[in-house]
CSV table of C-alpha atoms and ligand atoms in Angstrom, one decimal:
chain,number,residue,atom,x,y,z
A,1,MET,CA,305.7,-4.7,177.8
A,2,LYS,CA,308.4,-5.6,180.0
A,3,THR,CA,310.6,-3.0,181.0
A,4,ILE,CA,314.3,-3.4,182.0
A,5,THR,CA,314.6,-1.1,184.8
A,6,THR,CA,318.9,0.6,184.9
A,7,LYS,CA,317.9,2.1,187.9
A,8,LYS,CA,320.6,1.8,190.7
A,9,LYS,CA,320.0,-0.5,193.6
A,10,SER,CA,318.9,2.2,196.6
A,11,PRO,CA,321.3,2.7,199.3
A,12,LEU,CA,319.1,0.8,201.6
A,13,THR,CA,319.1,-2.4,199.9
A,14,ASP,CA,322.3,-2.5,199.3
A,15,GLN,CA,323.7,-5.1,202.1
A,16,SER,CA,327.4,-4.5,201.7
A,17,LYS,CA,326.8,-0.3,202.3
A,18,LEU,CA,324.9,-1.5,205.0
A,19,LYS,CA,327.0,-3.8,206.9
A,20,MET,CA,330.1,-0.9,206.2
A,21,LEU,CA,327.9,1.6,208.3
A,22,CYS,CA,327.1,-1.1,210.8
A,23,ASP,CA,331.0,-1.4,211.1
A,24,LEU,CA,331.9,2.5,211.5
A,25,VAL,CA,329.0,2.5,214.0
A,26,CYS,CA,330.8,-0.4,215.8
A,27,ASP,CA,333.8,1.2,215.6
A,28,ASP,CA,332.7,4.3,217.8
A,29,ILE,CA,329.9,1.9,219.8
A,30,GLU,CA,331.0,4.0,222.9
A,31,GLY,CA,330.1,7.2,221.0
A,32,LEU,CA,326.9,5.6,220.4
A,33,PHE,CA,325.9,4.7,223.7
A,34,ASP,CA,326.8,8.4,224.8
A,35,LEU,CA,324.6,9.8,222.1
A,36,LEU,CA,321.3,8.0,223.0
A,37,GLN,CA,322.3,8.4,226.8
A,38,LEU,CA,322.6,5.1,227.6
A,39,GLU,CA,324.7,3.3,230.6
A,40,TYR,CA,326.7,0.7,230.1
A,41,LYS,CA,329.4,-1.6,231.0
A,42,ASP,CA,332.5,-2.5,229.3
A,43,ASN,CA,333.3,-6.3,229.9
A,44,GLY,CA,336.0,-6.1,227.2
A,45,ARG,CA,334.7,-7.5,224.0
A,46,MET,CA,331.1,-7.1,225.2
A,47,TYR,CA,329.0,-4.7,226.5
A,48,SER,CA,326.0,-5.1,228.9
A,49,MET,CA,323.4,-2.7,230.4
A,50,SER,CA,319.6,-2.9,231.0
A,51,CYS,CA,317.4,-2.8,228.3
A,52,PRO,CA,317.0,0.3,227.1
A,53,ILE,CA,314.3,-1.0,224.4
A,54,HIS,CA,311.8,-2.6,226.7
A,55,GLY,CA,312.8,-0.8,229.7
A,56,GLY,CA,313.7,-3.6,232.1
A,57,ASP,CA,316.1,-2.4,235.0
A,58,ASN,CA,318.1,-5.9,234.8
A,59,PRO,CA,321.9,-4.5,234.5
A,60,SER,CA,322.8,-7.2,232.4
A,61,ALA,CA,319.7,-7.7,230.0
A,62,ILE,CA,321.8,-6.7,227.1
A,63,SER,CA,324.6,-8.2,225.6
A,64,LEU,CA,326.2,-6.4,222.8
A,65,TYR,CA,329.4,-7.4,220.9
A,66,PRO,CA,330.8,-4.7,218.6
A,67,GLU,CA,333.8,-6.9,217.5
A,68,GLY,CA,332.1,-10.2,216.9
A,69,ASN,CA,333.2,-13.2,214.3
A,70,SER,CA,331.1,-12.6,211.1
A,71,TYR,CA,328.9,-9.3,211.8
A,72,ARG,CA,329.9,-6.7,214.2
A,73,GLY,CA,327.3,-5.3,216.4
A,74,ASN,CA,325.3,-8.2,217.4
A,75,TRP,CA,323.0,-7.7,220.4
A,76,LYS,CA,320.7,-9.9,222.5
A,77,CYS,CA,318.3,-9.0,224.6
A,78,ARG,CA,318.1,-11.9,227.5
A,79,THR,CA,314.7,-11.2,229.0
A,80,HIS,CA,312.3,-10.1,226.6
A,81,GLY,CA,314.3,-10.9,223.4
A,82,CYS,CA,313.7,-7.5,221.6
A,83,GLU,CA,316.5,-8.5,219.1
A,84,MET,CA,313.7,-10.7,217.9
A,85,HIS,CA,311.1,-7.8,216.8
A,86,PHE,CA,314.3,-5.5,215.8
A,87,LYS,CA,316.7,-7.5,214.2
A,88,PRO,CA,319.9,-8.7,215.9
A,89,SER,CA,321.9,-5.9,213.9
A,90,ILE,CA,323.5,-2.5,215.3
A,91,LEU,CA,320.8,-1.0,213.1
A,92,GLY,CA,318.2,-3.1,214.7
A,93,PHE,CA,319.3,-1.7,218.2
A,94,ILE,CA,319.5,2.1,217.2
A,95,ARG,CA,315.8,1.3,215.8
A,96,GLY,CA,314.7,-0.5,219.1
A,97,VAL,CA,316.4,2.2,221.4
A,98,LEU,CA,314.8,5.2,219.6
A,99,SER,CA,311.3,3.7,219.1
A,100,ASN,CA,311.2,3.5,222.7
A,101,GLN,CA,312.7,6.9,223.3
A,102,LYS,CA,310.1,8.4,220.9
A,103,TYR,CA,307.3,6.4,221.0
A,104,ASN,CA,307.7,4.3,224.6
A,105,TRP,CA,308.2,1.3,222.6
A,106,GLU,CA,307.8,-1.8,225.0
A,107,LYS,CA,305.9,-4.5,223.1
A,108,PRO,CA,305.7,-5.9,220.0
A,109,GLU,CA,302.3,-4.2,219.5
A,110,ASP,CA,303.9,-0.7,219.9
A,111,PRO,CA,304.5,1.9,217.0
A,112,THR,CA,308.2,1.9,216.1
A,113,ILE,CA,310.4,4.0,214.0
A,114,SER,CA,311.1,3.0,210.0
A,115,PHE,CA,313.9,1.0,209.4
A,116,GLU,CA,315.1,4.2,206.9
A,117,GLU,CA,315.2,6.3,210.2
A,118,ALA,CA,317.4,4.1,212.1
A,119,VAL,CA,319.6,4.2,209.1
A,120,GLN,CA,319.4,7.6,208.7
A,121,PHE,CA,320.4,8.3,212.5
A,122,ALA,CA,323.6,6.0,211.8
A,123,THR,CA,324.3,7.8,208.7
A,124,GLU,CA,324.6,11.2,211.0
A,125,PHE,CA,325.9,9.4,213.6
A,126,THR,CA,328.9,8.4,211.6
A,127,LYS,CA,328.9,11.4,209.5
A,128,GLN,CA,328.5,9.6,206.4
A,129,ASP,CA,326.2,10.3,203.2
A,130,LEU,CA,325.2,6.6,202.6
A,131,LYS,CA,324.5,7.4,198.7
A,132,ASN,CA,327.7,8.4,198.3
A,133,LEU,CA,329.4,5.8,200.9
A,134,HIS,CA,331.8,4.4,197.8
A,135,ILE,CA,332.2,1.0,197.7
A,136,SER,CA,333.9,0.2,194.4
A,137,ARG,CA,334.7,-3.7,193.8
A,138,SER,CA,338.3,-3.0,194.4
A,139,ASP,CA,337.6,-1.8,197.9
A,140,ARG,CA,336.3,-5.4,199.0
A,141,ASN,CA,339.6,-7.0,198.4
A,142,LYS,CA,342.1,-7.5,201.5
A,143,GLN,CA,344.2,-4.6,200.3
A,144,SER,CA,341.9,-1.9,200.9
A,145,PHE,CA,340.2,-3.8,203.7
A,146,THR,CA,343.4,-3.3,205.7
A,147,SER,CA,343.6,0.4,204.8
A,148,ILE,CA,340.4,0.5,206.3
A,149,MET,CA,341.6,-1.1,209.4
A,150,ASN,CA,344.6,1.1,209.3
A,151,TYR,CA,342.5,3.8,209.2
A,152,VAL,CA,340.2,2.7,212.2
A,153,LYS,CA,343.6,1.6,214.0
A,154,ASN,CA,345.0,5.4,214.0
A,155,LYS,CA,342.1,7.1,215.0
A,156,GLU,CA,342.0,4.6,217.8
A,157,GLU,CA,345.9,5.2,218.0
A,158,GLU,CA,345.2,9.0,218.5
A,159,LYS,CA,342.6,8.5,221.7
A,160,GLN,CA,345.4,6.2,223.3
A,161,GLN,CA,347.2,8.0,225.8
A,162,LYS,CA,350.9,7.4,225.7
A,163,ILE,CA,353.0,7.3,228.7
A,164,PRO,CA,357.0,7.1,228.5
A,165,ARG,CA,358.5,3.4,229.5
A,166,GLU,CA,360.6,5.5,232.5
A,167,LEU,CA,357.7,6.8,234.1
A,168,VAL,CA,355.8,3.8,234.2
A,169,ILE,CA,358.8,2.1,236.0
A,170,LYS,CA,358.9,4.8,238.4
A,171,THR,CA,355.1,4.6,239.2
A,172,LEU,CA,355.2,0.8,239.8
A,173,GLN,CA,356.5,-1.5,242.6
A,174,ILE,CA,358.6,-4.1,240.4
A,175,PRO,CA,358.7,-7.1,240.5
A,176,ALA,CA,355.4,-7.9,241.3
A,177,GLN,CA,355.2,-10.3,244.5
A,178,TYR,CA,351.9,-11.8,243.4
A,179,PHE,CA,353.4,-13.1,239.9
A,180,ILE,CA,356.4,-14.3,242.0
A,181,ASP,CA,354.2,-16.2,244.5
A,182,ARG,CA,352.7,-17.9,241.2
A,183,GLU,CA,356.3,-19.2,240.4
A,184,TYR,CA,357.1,-16.7,237.9
A,185,SER,CA,360.8,-15.7,238.2
A,186,PRO,CA,361.1,-12.0,239.5
A,187,GLU,CA,363.9,-11.8,236.0
A,188,ILE,CA,361.1,-12.1,233.8
A,189,LEU,CA,358.5,-9.9,235.8
A,190,LYS,CA,361.7,-7.0,235.7
A,191,LYS,CA,362.0,-8.0,231.7
A,192,TYR,CA,357.9,-7.2,231.5
A,193,ASP,CA,358.0,-4.4,234.1
A,194,VAL,CA,355.0,-6.4,236.0
A,195,GLY,CA,354.4,-4.5,239.1
A,196,LEU,CA,352.1,-3.2,241.8
A,197,CYS,CA,350.8,-0.1,242.0
A,198,ASN,CA,350.5,1.4,245.8
A,199,ASN,CA,349.6,4.8,244.9
A,200,PRO,CA,345.8,5.7,246.0
A,201,ASN,CA,345.5,8.1,243.4
A,202,LYS,CA,345.8,6.1,240.4
A,203,GLU,CA,343.3,4.2,238.7
A,204,MET,CA,344.9,0.8,239.2
A,205,TYR,CA,345.5,0.9,242.9
A,206,ASN,CA,345.9,-1.9,244.9
A,207,ARG,CA,346.4,-3.5,241.3
A,208,VAL,CA,349.2,-5.8,240.1
A,209,VAL,CA,350.0,-3.9,236.6
A,210,VAL,CA,351.1,-5.3,233.4
A,211,PRO,CA,352.0,-2.6,231.0
A,212,ILE,CA,351.3,-2.9,227.2
A,213,TYR,CA,354.0,-1.0,225.1
A,214,ASP,CA,353.7,0.2,221.5
A,215,LYS,CA,355.4,-1.7,218.8
A,216,ASP,CA,358.7,0.4,219.0
A,217,TYR,CA,358.7,-0.2,222.9
A,218,ASN,CA,359.1,3.6,223.7
A,219,SER,CA,355.7,4.0,225.8
A,220,MET,CA,352.8,2.4,227.4
A,221,VAL,CA,349.6,2.6,225.5
A,222,GLY,CA,347.6,0.8,228.0
A,223,CYS,CA,347.7,-1.8,230.9
A,224,SER,CA,345.7,-4.8,232.9
A,225,GLY,CA,345.8,-4.7,236.3
A,226,ARG,CA,345.1,-7.8,238.4
A,227,SER,CA,343.4,-6.9,242.0
A,228,ILE,CA,345.7,-8.1,244.9
A,229,PHE,CA,342.4,-9.3,246.6
A,230,GLU,CA,341.0,-12.6,246.5
A,231,LYS,CA,337.3,-13.1,245.3
A,232,CYS,CA,334.9,-12.0,248.0
A,233,SER,CA,332.6,-14.9,249.1
A,234,GLU,CA,329.7,-12.6,249.9
A,235,CYS,CA,329.5,-10.0,246.9
A,236,ASN,CA,331.5,-12.3,244.3
A,237,CYS,CA,333.8,-8.6,244.2
A,238,PHE,CA,337.9,-8.6,244.2
A,239,HIS,CA,337.9,-6.0,247.3
A,240,ASN,CA,339.9,-5.2,250.1
A,241,PRO,CA,338.8,-8.1,252.7
A,242,GLU,CA,338.9,-5.2,255.6
A,243,HIS,CA,336.5,-3.0,253.7
A,244,SER,CA,332.7,-3.6,253.2
A,245,CYS,CA,331.2,-5.1,250.3
A,246,VAL,CA,330.9,-3.7,247.0
A,247,SER,CA,327.2,-2.0,245.3
A,248,LYS,CA,326.5,-3.3,242.1
A,249,ASP,CA,327.1,-0.3,240.8
A,250,ASP,CA,330.5,-0.3,241.7
A,251,ALA,CA,331.4,-3.6,240.8
A,252,TRP,CA,333.4,-3.4,237.6
A,253,LYS,CA,335.9,-1.3,240.2
A,254,HIS,CA,336.4,-4.1,242.0
A,255,SER,CA,336.9,-6.8,239.4
A,256,LYS,CA,339.5,-9.4,239.1
A,257,TRP,CA,341.1,-7.7,236.0
A,258,LYS,CA,340.6,-4.0,234.7
A,259,HIS,CA,342.1,-2.7,231.7
A,260,SER,CA,343.0,1.1,231.5
A,261,ALA,CA,340.3,3.6,230.3
A,262,ASN,CA,340.4,3.6,226.4
A,263,PHE,CA,342.6,1.1,226.0
A,264,LYS,CA,341.3,-1.6,223.5
A,265,THR,CA,342.7,-5.0,224.0
A,266,GLN,CA,340.9,-6.2,220.8
A,267,PHE,CA,343.3,-3.8,218.7
A,268,SER,CA,346.4,-5.2,220.2
A,269,LEU,CA,348.6,-8.3,220.5
A,270,TYR,CA,350.9,-8.4,223.7
A,271,ASN,CA,354.1,-8.8,223.6
A,272,TYR,CA,354.7,-7.4,220.0
A,273,TRP,CA,357.1,-5.0,220.7
A,274,PHE,CA,359.7,-7.8,221.9
A,275,ALA,CA,358.7,-10.8,219.4
A,276,LYS,CA,358.2,-8.8,216.0
A,277,GLU,CA,362.0,-9.7,215.2
A,278,HIS,CA,361.8,-13.1,216.3
A,279,ILE,CA,358.8,-13.5,214.4
A,280,LEU,CA,360.5,-12.2,211.3
A,281,GLU,CA,363.9,-14.3,211.8
A,282,SER,CA,361.6,-17.7,212.6
A,283,LEU,CA,358.7,-16.5,210.3
A,284,THR,CA,356.5,-18.3,213.2
A,285,ALA,CA,354.1,-16.5,215.4
A,286,ILE,CA,352.7,-18.3,218.6
A,287,ILE,CA,349.5,-17.5,219.9
A,288,VAL,CA,348.4,-17.5,223.5
A,289,GLU,CA,345.7,-16.1,225.6
A,290,SER,CA,347.2,-14.4,228.4
A,291,PRO,CA,350.3,-12.2,229.2
A,292,GLY,CA,351.3,-15.2,231.8
A,293,ASN,CA,351.4,-18.1,229.3
A,294,VAL,CA,354.0,-15.1,227.0
A,295,TRP,CA,356.5,-14.8,230.2
A,296,ARG,CA,356.2,-18.8,230.7
A,297,LEU,CA,357.5,-19.3,227.3
A,298,GLU,CA,360.2,-16.6,227.1
A,299,GLU,CA,361.5,-18.1,230.5
A,300,ALA,CA,361.8,-21.1,228.4
A,301,GLY,CA,364.2,-19.3,225.4
A,302,ILE,CA,361.0,-19.1,223.4
A,303,HIS,CA,360.4,-15.5,222.3
A,304,ASN,CA,358.2,-15.4,219.3
A,305,SER,CA,354.7,-15.4,221.1
A,306,LEU,CA,352.0,-13.2,221.1
A,307,ALA,CA,348.9,-12.9,223.5
A,308,ILE,CA,345.3,-12.3,222.4
A,309,TYR,CA,343.9,-11.3,226.1
A,310,GLY,CA,341.3,-14.0,225.8
A,311,ALA,CA,339.9,-16.9,223.8
A,312,SER,CA,339.3,-15.2,220.5
A,313,MET,CA,341.2,-13.4,218.0
A,314,THR,CA,339.7,-10.3,216.2
A,315,ASP,CA,339.9,-8.7,212.9
A,316,ARG,CA,342.6,-6.0,214.2
A,317,GLN,CA,344.4,-8.6,215.6
A,318,LYS,CA,344.7,-10.5,212.5
A,319,VAL,CA,345.6,-7.2,210.4
A,320,LEU,CA,348.3,-6.7,212.6
A,321,LEU,CA,349.7,-10.3,212.6
A,322,ASP,CA,349.0,-10.0,208.8
A,323,GLY,CA,351.7,-7.4,209.4
A,324,SER,CA,354.4,-9.6,211.4
A,325,GLY,CA,355.5,-11.5,208.3
A,326,ALA,CA,354.7,-15.0,209.9
A,327,MET,CA,354.1,-17.5,207.6
A,328,ASN,CA,353.4,-20.2,210.3
A,329,LEU,CA,350.8,-20.1,213.6
A,330,VAL,CA,351.4,-22.5,216.3
A,331,VAL,CA,348.2,-21.7,218.5
A,332,LEU,CA,348.6,-23.0,222.2
A,333,THR,CA,345.4,-21.6,223.9
A,334,ASP,CA,344.3,-23.0,227.3
A,335,ASN,CA,343.7,-26.8,227.6
A,336,ASP,CA,340.0,-26.2,228.1
A,337,GLU,CA,336.6,-26.5,225.9
A,338,ALA,CA,336.7,-22.6,225.8
A,339,GLY,CA,340.6,-22.6,224.7
A,340,ARG,CA,340.1,-25.5,222.5
A,341,LYS,CA,336.9,-23.5,220.9
A,342,ALA,CA,339.8,-20.3,220.4
A,343,ALA,CA,342.1,-22.6,218.8
A,344,GLN,CA,339.3,-23.5,216.1
A,345,GLN,CA,337.8,-19.9,215.7
A,346,ILE,CA,341.8,-18.8,215.0
A,347,LYS,CA,342.5,-21.9,212.8
A,348,GLU,CA,339.0,-20.7,210.8
A,349,LYS,CA,340.4,-17.2,210.5
A,350,CYS,CA,343.6,-17.9,209.6
A,351,GLN,CA,344.1,-21.2,207.7
A,352,ASN,CA,344.0,-19.2,204.6
A,353,THR,CA,347.0,-16.8,205.2
A,354,TYR,CA,349.0,-19.1,207.2
A,355,ASN,CA,350.1,-22.8,208.0
A,356,VAL,CA,348.4,-23.3,211.6
A,357,PHE,CA,349.7,-25.7,214.0
A,358,ILE,CA,347.6,-26.7,217.1
A,359,PRO,CA,349.7,-29.0,219.4
A,360,THR,CA,348.1,-30.1,222.7
A,361,ILE,CA,350.0,-29.8,225.6
A,362,SER,CA,349.5,-31.9,229.3
A,363,LYS,CA,348.7,-28.8,231.5
A,364,SER,CA,345.7,-26.6,231.7
A,365,ASP,CA,347.9,-23.9,230.4
A,366,VAL,CA,351.4,-22.9,229.1
A,367,GLY,CA,351.3,-20.8,232.4
A,368,GLU,CA,351.3,-24.1,234.2
A,369,MET,CA,354.0,-25.7,232.4
A,370,SER,CA,357.4,-26.2,233.6
A,371,ILE,CA,360.4,-25.5,231.6
A,372,GLU,CA,361.2,-28.9,231.0
A,373,GLU,CA,357.7,-29.6,229.9
A,374,ILE,CA,357.8,-26.8,227.7
A,375,ASN,CA,361.1,-28.5,226.1
A,376,GLN,CA,359.8,-31.6,225.8
A,377,GLU,CA,356.1,-31.0,224.2
A,378,ILE,CA,356.2,-27.5,222.2
A,379,LYS,CA,360.3,-26.9,221.3
A,380,PRO,CA,360.3,-30.1,219.0
A,381,LEU,CA,357.5,-28.6,216.5
A,382,LEU,CA,359.4,-25.1,216.7
A,383,GLU,CA,362.0,-26.9,215.6
A,384,LYS,CA,360.7,-28.8,212.9
A,385,LEU,CA,359.3,-25.5,211.6
A,386,LYS,CA,362.7,-24.1,211.1
B,1,ZN,ZN1,314.5,-6.0,225.7
B,2,ZN,ZN1,332.4,-8.6,249.5
């Protein structure tokens, strides 16, 4: 006789619970690395490290993406393909690392810990009880997705160190000659407090600092700094040419751009503090890749642009944008292959919520355009959207 069981799905086979668990782990990815005692490098949206699973020593063997477009925590071992054995999810990563730490796993024939043990580890790490991780149908709709995001955002905001704007201005030599040389006006650099940090005791010493303010424009929540030095042809780092070359371990300190500690660009949209009222008024937001693009548009009298700090929009940035009141998006990513891919990614992410426009520009990016070119190529579309 056939029996009909009404047994509840086991938590381990409930894909939506596993996905939520993965997301929670990714929300504190550096906490996970610390717990597993892994050395890593934060490259913005991607972390790299030597492979802690097969145990190699190539420092860029692993690429791990805690944001990702569809599935967060995707990873890849470039030298041995360890993700093919353990699955490229964050749970697969945990399983691989623990298998190495517990059974000295190095190759596919070696013993591994079970998937259940990896899930157990992740639930303890995130202080969740997987059985009671409650996901009702209504929790899957956008409203509660947003509330989860806001919860995570608030947690993240607590971690940010806030520095009052007056103090920021005192610390920097504003305006930065570096950007004046790149044809930005001193006025625009003053408006955005862009200046040189010449204090050897500061994290941003010998960098041109671009402060990022909270939405109320009261305090700095983070900053980006461009090295004032050019790329060294010997070691490829951006160090003082009068000093000797940089070791591999110190290379990150001498990168072209550096973000302040604990600041996550993926949680932020540059210029939100100034643009928000203009977005509400025009119902239109312009999306660009970098602060320099925002400044150029401001110089041309366009005040509703936001920068995503790179070539993709994260889920958190989309949530921020959703709170802005915009109905139209004008996507002005760079005029190169990466920029066109970024525009496509933004369109896919946003076309159900916004009218998306992707104009073509004649220069390689908005920062390269003259005011005249902006007036001719971009303003007519903005006029039409009014
Ligand atoms: Zn590996
Ligand atoms: Zn060098």
